[in-house]
mmCIF file of C-alpha atoms in Angstrom:
data_model
loop_
_atom_site.group_PDB
_atom_site.id
_atom_site.type_symbol
_atom_site.label_atom_id
_atom_site.label_comp_id
_atom_site.label_asym_id
_atom_site.label_seq_id
_atom_site.Cartn_x
_atom_site.Cartn_y
_atom_site.Cartn_z
ATOM 1 C CA MET A 396 0.000 0.000 0.000
ATOM 2 C CA THR A 397 1.086 3.562 -0.582
ATOM 3 C CA GLY A 398 1.221 6.232 2.101
ATOM 4 C CA LEU A 399 -1.815 7.867 0.536
ATOM 5 C CA GLU A 400 -3.802 4.613 0.643
ATOM 6 C CA CYS A 401 -2.883 4.065 4.306
ATOM 7 C CA LEU A 402 -3.830 7.622 5.224
ATOM 8 C CA VAL A 403 -7.133 7.362 3.338
ATOM 9 C CA ALA A 404 -7.953 4.116 5.163
ATOM 10 C CA ALA A 405 -7.145 5.648 8.542
ATOM 11 C CA LEU A 406 -9.210 8.757 7.876
ATOM 12 C CA PHE A 407 -12.105 6.724 6.513
ATOM 13 C CA PHE A 408 -12.309 4.349 9.447
ATOM 14 C CA GLU A 409 -11.274 6.691 12.230
ATOM 15 C CA ALA A 410 -13.075 9.880 11.222
ATOM 16 C CA ARG A 411 -15.489 9.580 8.309
ATOM 17 C CA ASP A 412 -18.385 10.524 10.577
ATOM 18 C CA GLN A 413 -16.618 13.612 11.927
ATOM 19 C CA PRO A 414 -16.767 17.203 10.687
ATOM 20 C CA PRO A 415 -14.128 18.023 8.031
ATOM 21 C CA PHE A 416 -11.850 19.703 10.576
ATOM 22 C CA GLY A 417 -12.005 16.533 12.685
ATOM 23 C CA VAL A 418 -10.863 14.488 9.686
ATOM 24 C CA GLU A 419 -8.054 16.986 9.160
ATOM 25 C CA MET A 420 -6.960 16.665 12.781
ATOM 26 C CA VAL A 421 -6.755 12.879 12.486
ATOM 27 C CA ALA A 422 -4.585 13.374 9.376
ATOM 28 C CA GLU A 423 -2.558 15.908 11.336
ATOM 29 C CA THR A 424 -2.053 13.382 14.139
ATOM 30 C CA ILE A 425 -0.773 10.737 11.741
ATOM 31 C CA MET A 426 1.529 13.091 9.845
ATOM 32 C CA ASN A 427 2.891 14.532 13.102
ATOM 33 C CA ARG A 428 3.760 11.002 14.162
ATOM 34 C CA VAL A 429 5.512 10.393 10.842
ATOM 35 C CA ALA A 430 7.578 13.546 11.464
ATOM 36 C CA SER A 431 8.418 12.559 15.062
ATOM 37 C CA ALA A 432 11.477 10.517 15.979
ATOM 38 C CA ARG A 433 9.285 8.662 18.509
ATOM 39 C CA TYR A 434 7.252 6.895 15.784
ATOM 40 C CA PRO A 435 7.910 5.119 12.490
ATOM 41 C CA ASP A 436 8.918 7.403 9.634
ATOM 42 C CA ASP A 437 6.322 6.512 7.010
ATOM 43 C CA VAL A 438 2.544 6.761 6.927
ATOM 44 C CA CYS A 439 1.760 3.056 6.600
ATOM 45 C CA SER A 440 4.079 2.107 9.451
ATOM 46 C CA VAL A 441 2.469 4.732 11.689
ATOM 47 C CA VAL A 442 -1.080 3.714 10.766
ATOM 48 C CA TYR A 443 -0.421 0.000 11.178
ATOM 49 C CA GLN A 444 1.817 0.263 14.251
ATOM 50 C CA LYS A 445 0.511 -2.331 16.693
ATOM 51 C CA ARG A 446 -2.744 -1.275 18.406
ATOM 52 C CA GLN A 447 -2.416 2.439 17.673
ATOM 53 C CA PHE A 448 -5.532 2.858 15.517
ATOM 54 C CA SER A 449 -8.598 0.795 16.374
ATOM 55 C CA PHE A 450 -9.649 -0.041 12.814
ATOM 56 C CA THR A 451 -6.432 -2.005 12.279
ATOM 57 C CA HIS A 452 -7.322 -4.641 14.849
ATOM 58 C CA ASP A 453 -11.122 -4.845 14.859
ATOM 59 C CA GLY A 454 -11.320 -7.969 12.685
ATOM 60 C CA MET A 455 -13.088 -6.149 9.833
ATOM 61 C CA SER A 456 -11.796 -5.235 6.392
ATOM 62 C CA ASP A 457 -9.304 -2.347 6.322
ATOM 63 C CA ASP A 458 -10.185 -1.526 2.716
ATOM 64 C CA PRO A 459 -12.570 1.461 2.460
ATOM 65 C CA HIS A 460 -13.669 0.233 -0.970
ATOM 66 C CA ASP A 461 -15.357 -2.740 0.723
ATOM 67 C CA TYR A 462 -17.906 -0.333 2.208
ATOM 68 C CA ASP A 463 -20.317 0.793 -0.465
ATOM 69 C CA THR A 464 -23.264 2.639 1.009
ATOM 70 C CA TYR A 465 -23.985 6.059 -0.439
ATOM 71 C CA PHE A 466 -22.622 7.674 2.747
ATOM 72 C CA ASP A 467 -19.443 5.591 2.575
ATOM 73 C CA LYS A 468 -18.795 6.548 -1.063
ATOM 74 C CA ILE A 469 -19.217 10.270 -0.301
ATOM 75 C CA ALA A 470 -17.059 9.944 2.826
ATOM 76 C CA LEU A 471 -14.329 8.123 0.902
ATOM 77 C CA GLN A 472 -14.091 10.920 -1.663
ATOM 78 C CA SER A 473 -14.016 13.548 1.084
ATOM 79 C CA VAL A 474 -11.310 11.868 3.164
ATOM 80 C CA LYS A 475 -9.241 11.209 0.041
ATOM 81 C CA GLU A 476 -9.168 14.931 -0.760
ATOM 82 C CA ILE A 477 -7.994 15.701 2.774
ATOM 83 C CA ALA A 478 -5.424 12.886 2.677
ATOM 84 C CA ILE A 479 -3.939 14.236 -0.556
ATOM 85 C CA ASP A 480 -3.534 17.671 1.028
ATOM 86 C CA TYR A 481 -1.680 16.198 4.006
ATOM 87 C CA ILE A 482 0.483 13.862 1.921
ATOM 88 C CA GLU A 483 1.455 16.922 -0.139
ATOM 89 C CA GLY A 484 2.594 18.718 3.018
ATOM 90 C CA PHE A 485 -0.374 20.641 4.400
ATOM 91 C CA SER A 486 -0.244 21.013 8.185
ATOM 92 C CA GLN A 487 -2.066 22.810 10.967
ATOM 93 C CA ASN A 488 1.285 22.983 12.827
ATOM 94 C CA SER A 489 -0.508 21.735 15.923
ATOM 95 C CA GLY A 490 1.941 19.236 17.398
ATOM 96 C CA VAL A 491 -0.981 16.829 17.987
ATOM 97 C CA THR A 492 0.144 13.197 18.238
ATOM 98 C CA HIS A 493 -2.754 11.487 20.005
ATOM 99 C CA TYR A 494 -6.526 11.418 20.067
ATOM 100 C CA HIS A 495 -9.403 9.312 21.255
ATOM 101 C CA THR A 496 -13.178 9.473 21.198
ATOM 102 C CA THR A 497 -15.093 11.109 24.004
ATOM 103 C CA SER A 498 -16.550 7.701 24.905
ATOM 104 C CA VAL A 499 -13.257 6.412 26.346
ATOM 105 C CA SER A 500 -10.651 7.677 28.789
ATOM 106 C CA PRO A 501 -7.296 5.983 28.126
ATOM 107 C CA SER A 502 -4.678 6.081 30.870
ATOM 108 C CA TRP A 503 -2.128 7.783 28.608
ATOM 109 C CA SER A 504 -4.364 10.848 28.260
ATOM 110 C CA LYS A 505 -3.493 11.951 31.809
ATOM 111 C CA SER A 506 0.096 12.642 30.725
ATOM 112 C CA MET A 507 -0.966 14.737 27.731
ATOM 113 C CA GLU A 508 -2.205 18.265 27.216
ATOM 114 C CA VAL A 509 -5.597 18.645 25.533
ATOM 115 C CA TYR A 510 -5.232 20.546 22.279
ATOM 116 C CA GLY A 511 -8.942 20.603 21.505
ATOM 117 C CA ILE A 512 -12.125 18.706 20.841
ATOM 118 C CA VAL A 513 -13.571 18.315 17.360
ATOM 119 C CA GLY A 514 -16.708 16.275 16.891
ATOM 120 C CA ASP A 515 -16.396 13.386 19.301
ATOM 121 C CA HIS A 516 -12.584 13.261 19.287
ATOM 122 C CA ILE A 517 -10.244 14.782 21.857
ATOM 123 C CA PHE A 518 -6.811 15.699 20.482
ATOM 124 C CA TYR A 519 -3.628 15.895 22.543
ATOM 125 C CA VAL A 520 -0.078 17.197 22.420
ATOM 126 C CA CYS A 521 2.699 15.703 24.463
ATOM 127 C CA ASN A 522 3.624 17.747 27.511
ATOM 128 C CA LYS A 523 6.832 17.421 29.505
ATOM 129 C CA ARG A 524 5.766 14.187 31.251
ATOM 130 C CA CYS A 525 5.083 11.986 28.253
#
């Protein structure tokens, strides 16, 4: 898979039901990890790093093309446009490297600084303790 395909899959499964800025912030998170020495240095390795993104270990297909409702087709086109922008270098310059949905409270979040909430995702930057 190419970096673009991996980013599209991540955005589709992690954020297709979020507002456009929420999709962008998930892309931002992934690309910030690619740029960080603390994570793998390519998009696919970041996306498929063990247990980092829930869609990669849920037992369902990781191919967005396998989902063919009208909503899914529109969402796929939308996330692909955002993914292309980020692959080509667009950035919010946020420093965000983590996020989760508002329905969970992972232990690692206590060592992070909240950057913001978009849709039902909370985004974080690493503070001095992480």
